[in-house]
Amino acid sequence: MFGKHKRTTVGLDIGASSVKVVEIERAGNEVQLVNYGVAPLDPETIVDGEIMDRQMVVEAIQNLVESRGIKRRRVIAGIHGRGVIVKKIVMERLPAEDASEAIYWEAEQHVPYDINDVSLDFEILGVDMGPKQMQVLLVAAKRDLVLNLADIIREAGLAPEAVDVNSFAVQNVVEIAHDLQPEEVAGLLDIGAEITNVNIIRDGIPLYTQDVYLGANNIIRAAQKRFQVSREDAVAELEAGAGKLDLQALVESFGKDLVHSLDKSVNYLKTAGEAERVDRIFLSGGGARIAGLLDTLKGIQSAPVEIVNPLRRLRFDASLFSGIDPESVGPQLAVGVGLALRKGA
C-alpha cells in the first residue's frame, strides 16, 4: 500500500583509461541499474596508478555526472595499486572487542609502510584455525592515496560515502551475478589499462589478492610498435577484431602473461596448503573485451574461462544503452557496479 522504499547508490571507478560511474536503485529485493556513464581519459593522465593530471580527472568526473544527469552527490569509490595491501594473517584468538588494538600491532609486521601512514581495516574470517588462533583479512591502504581520492571527489562537487578496494567490488559482482558452488575456487582477473588485479576466492573469502602491472596498454603499445599505427587504430582493432591487423600473436603473448600471473598466485596457495587449483576463471575490466583474448585463454587453461556480466541479475531499461549490446560494455562496469552494490551501502 505504501510502496517500496527505494535506496540509490553510486559507484565511481577511476581507471587509467577512463572514469566510470554507475547508479543503482534498490527497492526491496529488486535491484535496478538506472544510469551509467564512461568518460575516456588521455593515456598519460594516470600512470602506474598515480594521478598525474588531477584537474583532468576532476573535470572528467564533473562532466560525466552532469551529462548523465546523476543527482545523487554521495559516491562509493574504489582504490587499487601499489598503495593497497590485502593479506590474510593468523594471530592469537581474541574476543572481537579486544581484537582491534591487537590487529593494529600485528599489522605492523605485515604492512611495508609506516603503520601511521596507512588506513587500516580488517575482518575476522569464520575459518576454523583451532581454539587458540584466528584468521584475519587485513586491508591496508596508504593514507595519502585515500585522502587524495577523497579530495578529488570533493573537488568534483561530490561527497565520498565510502572507499573500497576494487578487487572486493569485482568479487561482489561475481558472487551476485554468477553461481559459484561451495568450495569452488574462482580466479578473478580484472584487466585494466595499466593494472590487472588477480583475486582468488573461495566461499566468499579472498585467498590471495595482488595487483600485477600488466594491462591492455601493454598490448596496445605492442600493436603500435609492430604495425606503426596510431593508438586509436590499435584500440579499434583490439576491441573490434576487424582483421586489418594480424594481432593473434600479440593477443596470445598477452594471454600467456596473464596466465603466468594467475599460476604464480595458485602456486603460492599450493605452497600454503590453501588451494590446489582454480576451478573457474572470470575476466572483467576493459581489457576483457580484447578481441580473441577469451578464446586464447580458453585454449591455454584447463579451467573454464568466462567474461563477467555484472548486469546479469540487474533490471535495466534497454534504452539506457542506446543500441549498444549491454554485454559488451558490462565488463568495463564491473568495478563500478560492485562498488554501488557494496554491502552496507
Coordinates of C-alpha atoms in Angstrom, one line a residue:
M1 CA 0.0 0.0 0.0
F2 CA 2.8 2.4 0.9
G3 CA 5.1 1.2 -1.9
K4 CA 8.7 0.0 -1.6
H5 CA 11.3 2.3 -0.1
K6 CA 14.0 3.0 -2.7
R7 CA 17.7 3.4 -2.0
T8 CA 20.1 4.8 -4.5
T9 CA 23.8 4.2 -4.5
V10 CA 26.5 5.5 -6.9
G11 CA 29.8 3.7 -7.7
L12 CA 32.7 5.7 -9.0
D13 CA 35.6 3.8 -10.7
I14 CA 38.6 5.9 -11.7
G15 CA 40.8 3.9 -14.0
A16 CA 43.9 4.6 -16.0
S17 CA 42.0 4.9 -19.3
S18 CA 38.5 6.1 -18.2
V19 CA 36.2 7.2 -15.4
K20 CA 33.1 5.0 -14.9
V21 CA 30.0 5.9 -12.9
V22 CA 27.2 3.5 -12.1
E23 CA 23.9 4.4 -10.4
I24 CA 21.9 1.5 -8.7
E25 CA 18.5 1.7 -7.2
R26 CA 17.2 -0.9 -4.8
A27 CA 13.6 -1.4 -3.7
G28 CA 13.1 -4.5 -1.6
N29 CA 14.7 -7.4 -3.3
E30 CA 14.7 -5.7 -6.7
V31 CA 17.9 -4.1 -8.0
Q32 CA 17.9 -1.9 -11.0
L33 CA 20.7 -0.2 -13.0
V34 CA 19.2 3.3 -13.5
N35 CA 22.2 5.1 -15.0
Y36 CA 25.8 4.7 -16.0
G37 CA 28.5 6.6 -17.9
V38 CA 32.0 6.2 -19.2
A39 CA 34.4 9.1 -19.9
P40 CA 37.8 8.4 -21.5
L41 CA 41.0 9.8 -20.1
D42 CA 44.1 10.7 -22.0
P43 CA 46.8 7.9 -21.7
E44 CA 49.2 10.0 -19.5
T45 CA 46.5 11.2 -17.1
I46 CA 47.1 8.2 -14.7
V47 CA 50.4 6.3 -14.8
D48 CA 51.1 3.3 -12.6
G49 CA 48.1 4.1 -10.5
E50 CA 49.3 7.6 -9.8
I51 CA 47.1 10.5 -10.9
M52 CA 49.4 12.8 -13.0
D53 CA 46.8 15.3 -14.2
R54 CA 44.5 15.9 -11.2
Q55 CA 42.4 18.6 -13.0
M56 CA 41.6 16.4 -15.9
V57 CA 40.3 13.7 -13.6
V58 CA 38.2 16.2 -11.7
E59 CA 36.7 17.6 -14.9
A60 CA 36.0 14.1 -16.3
I61 CA 34.0 13.3 -13.2
Q62 CA 32.1 16.6 -13.3
N63 CA 31.3 16.3 -17.0
L64 CA 30.3 12.6 -16.6
V65 CA 27.9 13.2 -13.7
E66 CA 26.4 16.2 -15.3
S67 CA 26.0 14.7 -18.8
R68 CA 24.4 11.6 -17.4
G69 CA 22.0 13.6 -15.1
I70 CA 23.1 11.8 -11.9
K71 CA 21.6 13.7 -9.0
R72 CA 23.0 11.8 -6.0
R73 CA 26.1 13.6 -4.7
R74 CA 27.4 10.8 -2.4
V75 CA 29.5 8.2 -4.2
I76 CA 31.4 5.0 -3.3
A77 CA 34.8 5.0 -4.9
G78 CA 37.4 2.3 -5.4
I79 CA 41.2 2.1 -5.0
H80 CA 43.9 -0.3 -6.2
G81 CA 47.6 -0.4 -7.0
R82 CA 50.9 -0.4 -5.1
G83 CA 49.5 1.5 -2.1
V84 CA 46.9 -1.1 -1.3
I85 CA 47.7 -4.3 0.6
V86 CA 45.2 -7.2 1.1
K87 CA 46.5 -10.1 3.2
K88 CA 45.3 -12.9 5.3
I89 CA 47.1 -13.3 8.7
V90 CA 46.8 -15.8 11.5
M91 CA 47.0 -14.5 15.1
E92 CA 46.0 -15.3 18.6
R93 CA 42.3 -15.7 19.0
L94 CA 40.7 -12.8 20.8
P95 CA 37.2 -11.6 21.5
A96 CA 36.0 -9.2 18.8
E97 CA 36.0 -6.3 21.2
D98 CA 39.7 -6.9 22.1
A99 CA 40.9 -7.7 18.6
S100 CA 41.1 -4.2 17.1
E101 CA 44.2 -3.0 19.0
A102 CA 45.9 -6.3 18.7
I103 CA 45.4 -6.4 15.0
Y104 CA 46.8 -2.9 14.7
W105 CA 50.0 -4.1 16.2
E106 CA 50.0 -7.3 14.3
A107 CA 49.6 -5.3 11.0
E108 CA 53.0 -3.6 11.6
Q109 CA 54.6 -6.9 10.9
H110 CA 52.8 -7.3 7.5
V111 CA 52.4 -3.9 6.0
P112 CA 55.5 -2.5 4.2
Y113 CA 54.7 1.1 5.2
D114 CA 54.8 3.1 8.4
I115 CA 51.7 2.0 10.2
N116 CA 50.9 5.6 11.0
D117 CA 50.8 6.4 7.3
V118 CA 48.1 3.8 6.4
S119 CA 44.3 3.5 6.7
L120 CA 43.7 0.0 8.2
D121 CA 40.6 -2.2 8.1
F122 CA 40.1 -5.9 8.9
E123 CA 37.6 -8.7 9.0
I124 CA 37.8 -11.7 11.3
L125 CA 37.2 -14.7 9.0
G126 CA 35.0 -17.5 10.0
V127 CA 37.7 -20.1 9.4
D128 CA 38.4 -22.8 12.0
M129 CA 42.1 -22.3 12.9
G130 CA 41.8 -24.2 16.2
P131 CA 41.0 -22.9 19.7
K132 CA 43.9 -20.5 20.1
Q133 CA 44.2 -18.9 16.7
M134 CA 42.0 -16.9 14.3
Q135 CA 42.4 -15.9 10.7
V136 CA 42.0 -12.2 9.8
L137 CA 41.7 -10.5 6.5
L138 CA 43.8 -7.4 6.7
V139 CA 43.3 -4.4 4.3
A140 CA 45.7 -1.5 4.4
A141 CA 45.9 1.5 2.1
K142 CA 48.3 4.4 2.2
R143 CA 46.5 7.2 3.8
D144 CA 47.7 9.7 1.2
L145 CA 46.1 7.6 -1.5
V146 CA 42.7 7.5 0.3
L147 CA 42.8 11.2 1.2
N148 CA 43.9 12.2 -2.3
L149 CA 41.0 10.3 -3.8
A150 CA 38.5 11.9 -1.3
D151 CA 39.8 15.3 -2.2
I152 CA 39.4 14.7 -5.9
I153 CA 35.8 13.6 -5.3
R154 CA 35.1 16.7 -3.3
E155 CA 36.7 18.9 -5.9
A156 CA 34.3 17.4 -8.5
G157 CA 31.4 18.5 -6.4
L158 CA 30.6 15.1 -4.9
A159 CA 31.0 13.6 -1.4
P160 CA 32.8 10.3 -0.7
E161 CA 30.3 7.9 1.0
A162 CA 32.9 5.1 1.3
V163 CA 36.2 4.0 -0.2
D164 CA 36.5 0.3 -1.0
V165 CA 39.1 -1.9 -2.8
N166 CA 38.5 -2.7 -6.5
S167 CA 39.1 -6.4 -6.1
F168 CA 36.4 -6.6 -3.5
A169 CA 34.0 -4.8 -5.8
V170 CA 34.6 -7.3 -8.6
Q171 CA 34.3 -10.2 -6.1
N172 CA 30.9 -8.7 -5.1
V173 CA 29.7 -8.7 -8.7
V174 CA 30.8 -12.2 -9.4
E175 CA 29.2 -13.6 -6.3
I176 CA 25.9 -11.9 -7.2
A177 CA 25.8 -12.4 -11.0
H178 CA 27.4 -15.9 -11.3
D179 CA 26.6 -19.1 -9.5
L180 CA 29.6 -20.1 -7.5
Q181 CA 29.5 -23.5 -5.9
P182 CA 30.5 -24.3 -2.3
E183 CA 34.3 -24.9 -2.1
E184 CA 34.7 -23.8 -5.7
V185 CA 37.9 -21.8 -6.2
A186 CA 37.5 -18.9 -8.6
G187 CA 40.2 -16.8 -10.2
L188 CA 39.1 -13.2 -10.9
L189 CA 41.2 -11.3 -13.4
D190 CA 40.2 -7.6 -13.6
I191 CA 42.1 -6.3 -16.6
G192 CA 42.6 -2.6 -16.7
A193 CA 44.6 -0.3 -18.9
E194 CA 47.8 -0.5 -16.7
I195 CA 47.0 -3.0 -13.9
T196 CA 45.4 -6.4 -13.7
N197 CA 44.0 -7.3 -10.4
V198 CA 44.3 -11.0 -9.6
N199 CA 41.9 -12.2 -6.8
I200 CA 41.5 -15.9 -6.0
I201 CA 38.4 -16.6 -3.9
R202 CA 36.6 -19.4 -2.3
D203 CA 33.3 -19.3 -0.3
G204 CA 33.3 -15.5 -0.2
I205 CA 36.9 -15.3 1.2
P206 CA 39.8 -13.9 -0.8
L207 CA 42.6 -16.5 -0.6
Y208 CA 45.1 -14.4 -2.5
T209 CA 45.0 -10.9 -4.0
Q210 CA 47.6 -8.9 -5.9
D211 CA 47.9 -6.2 -8.5
V212 CA 50.0 -7.0 -11.5
Y213 CA 51.4 -4.2 -13.6
L214 CA 50.1 -5.8 -16.8
G215 CA 47.2 -4.3 -18.7
A216 CA 45.6 -3.5 -22.0
N217 CA 48.1 -0.7 -22.7
N218 CA 50.8 -3.4 -22.9
I219 CA 49.2 -4.9 -26.0
I220 CA 48.1 -1.5 -27.4
R221 CA 51.7 -0.2 -27.3
A222 CA 53.0 -3.5 -28.8
A223 CA 50.5 -3.2 -31.7
Q224 CA 51.5 0.4 -32.3
K225 CA 55.2 -0.5 -32.4
R226 CA 54.8 -3.6 -34.6
F227 CA 52.4 -2.2 -37.2
Q228 CA 53.3 1.5 -37.0
V229 CA 49.7 2.6 -36.3
S230 CA 48.2 5.2 -34.1
R231 CA 46.9 4.4 -30.6
E232 CA 43.3 4.9 -31.8
D233 CA 43.7 2.4 -34.7
A234 CA 45.3 -0.1 -32.3
V235 CA 42.5 0.2 -29.8
A236 CA 39.8 -0.1 -32.5
E237 CA 41.4 -3.3 -33.8
L238 CA 41.8 -4.8 -30.4
E239 CA 38.1 -4.0 -29.5
A240 CA 36.5 -4.9 -32.8
G241 CA 38.8 -7.5 -34.2
A242 CA 38.2 -6.1 -37.7
G243 CA 41.1 -8.2 -39.1
K244 CA 43.0 -5.3 -40.7
L245 CA 46.0 -6.2 -38.4
D246 CA 47.1 -9.7 -37.5
L247 CA 47.1 -9.3 -33.8
Q248 CA 46.9 -13.0 -32.9
A249 CA 50.5 -13.4 -31.8
L250 CA 50.2 -10.3 -29.6
V251 CA 47.0 -11.5 -28.0
E252 CA 48.5 -14.9 -27.4
S253 CA 51.5 -13.4 -25.8
F254 CA 49.4 -11.2 -23.5
G255 CA 47.2 -14.1 -22.6
K256 CA 50.2 -16.2 -21.6
D257 CA 51.4 -13.3 -19.4
L258 CA 48.0 -13.2 -17.7
V259 CA 48.0 -17.0 -17.1
H260 CA 51.6 -16.8 -15.7
S261 CA 50.4 -14.2 -13.2
L262 CA 47.5 -16.4 -12.2
D263 CA 49.7 -19.5 -12.0
K264 CA 52.1 -17.7 -9.6
S265 CA 49.2 -16.9 -7.3
V266 CA 47.9 -20.6 -7.4
N267 CA 51.4 -21.9 -6.7
Y268 CA 51.6 -19.6 -3.7
L269 CA 48.3 -21.1 -2.4
K270 CA 49.5 -24.7 -3.1
T271 CA 52.7 -24.0 -1.0
A272 CA 50.5 -22.6 1.7
G273 CA 48.2 -25.6 1.5
E274 CA 45.1 -23.5 0.8
A275 CA 44.2 -24.5 -2.8
E276 CA 45.4 -26.9 -5.4
R277 CA 43.9 -25.3 -8.5
V278 CA 41.5 -22.8 -9.9
D279 CA 38.1 -24.2 -10.9
R280 CA 36.8 -21.2 -12.9
I281 CA 38.3 -18.1 -14.3
F282 CA 36.4 -14.8 -14.7
L283 CA 37.5 -11.8 -16.8
S284 CA 36.4 -8.3 -16.2
G285 CA 37.6 -4.8 -16.9
G286 CA 38.0 -3.0 -20.3
G287 CA 40.8 -5.5 -21.2
A288 CA 38.4 -8.4 -21.1
R289 CA 37.0 -7.0 -24.4
I290 CA 40.2 -7.5 -26.3
A291 CA 39.2 -9.5 -29.4
G292 CA 40.4 -13.0 -29.2
L293 CA 41.6 -12.9 -25.6
L294 CA 38.8 -15.1 -24.3
D295 CA 39.4 -17.8 -26.8
T296 CA 43.2 -17.6 -26.2
L297 CA 42.7 -18.1 -22.5
K298 CA 40.3 -21.0 -23.1
G299 CA 43.0 -22.6 -25.2
I300 CA 45.6 -22.3 -22.6
Q301 CA 43.7 -23.0 -19.4
S302 CA 42.0 -26.3 -18.4
A303 CA 39.6 -24.4 -16.1
P304 CA 36.5 -22.8 -17.8
V305 CA 37.0 -19.1 -18.6
E306 CA 34.1 -16.7 -18.9
I307 CA 33.6 -12.9 -19.0
V308 CA 31.9 -11.3 -16.1
N309 CA 28.4 -9.9 -16.8
P310 CA 27.7 -7.5 -13.9
L311 CA 24.3 -6.7 -15.3
R312 CA 23.1 -10.3 -15.4
R313 CA 20.8 -10.1 -12.4
L314 CA 20.0 -6.4 -12.6
R315 CA 16.9 -4.9 -14.1
F316 CA 17.5 -2.1 -16.6
D317 CA 15.8 -0.3 -19.5
A318 CA 17.4 -1.4 -22.8
S319 CA 17.2 2.3 -24.0
L320 CA 19.9 3.1 -21.4
F321 CA 22.5 1.6 -23.7
S322 CA 21.4 3.4 -26.9
G323 CA 21.7 0.4 -29.1
I324 CA 24.9 -0.9 -27.6
D325 CA 24.9 -4.5 -26.5
P326 CA 24.9 -4.4 -22.7
E327 CA 27.1 -7.4 -22.5
S328 CA 29.8 -5.7 -24.5
V329 CA 30.1 -2.8 -22.0
G330 CA 29.3 -4.9 -18.9
P331 CA 32.9 -6.0 -18.1
Q332 CA 34.1 -2.4 -18.1
L333 CA 31.4 -1.6 -15.5
A334 CA 32.2 -4.5 -13.1
V335 CA 34.1 -2.4 -10.5
G336 CA 31.5 0.4 -10.6
V337 CA 28.6 -2.0 -10.3
G338 CA 30.4 -3.8 -7.5
L339 CA 31.0 -0.6 -5.6
A340 CA 27.4 0.5 -5.9
L341 CA 26.2 -2.9 -4.7
R342 CA 28.7 -2.8 -1.8
K343 CA 27.4 -4.5 1.4
G344 CA 26.2 -1.9 3.9
A345 CA 25.8 0.7 1.2

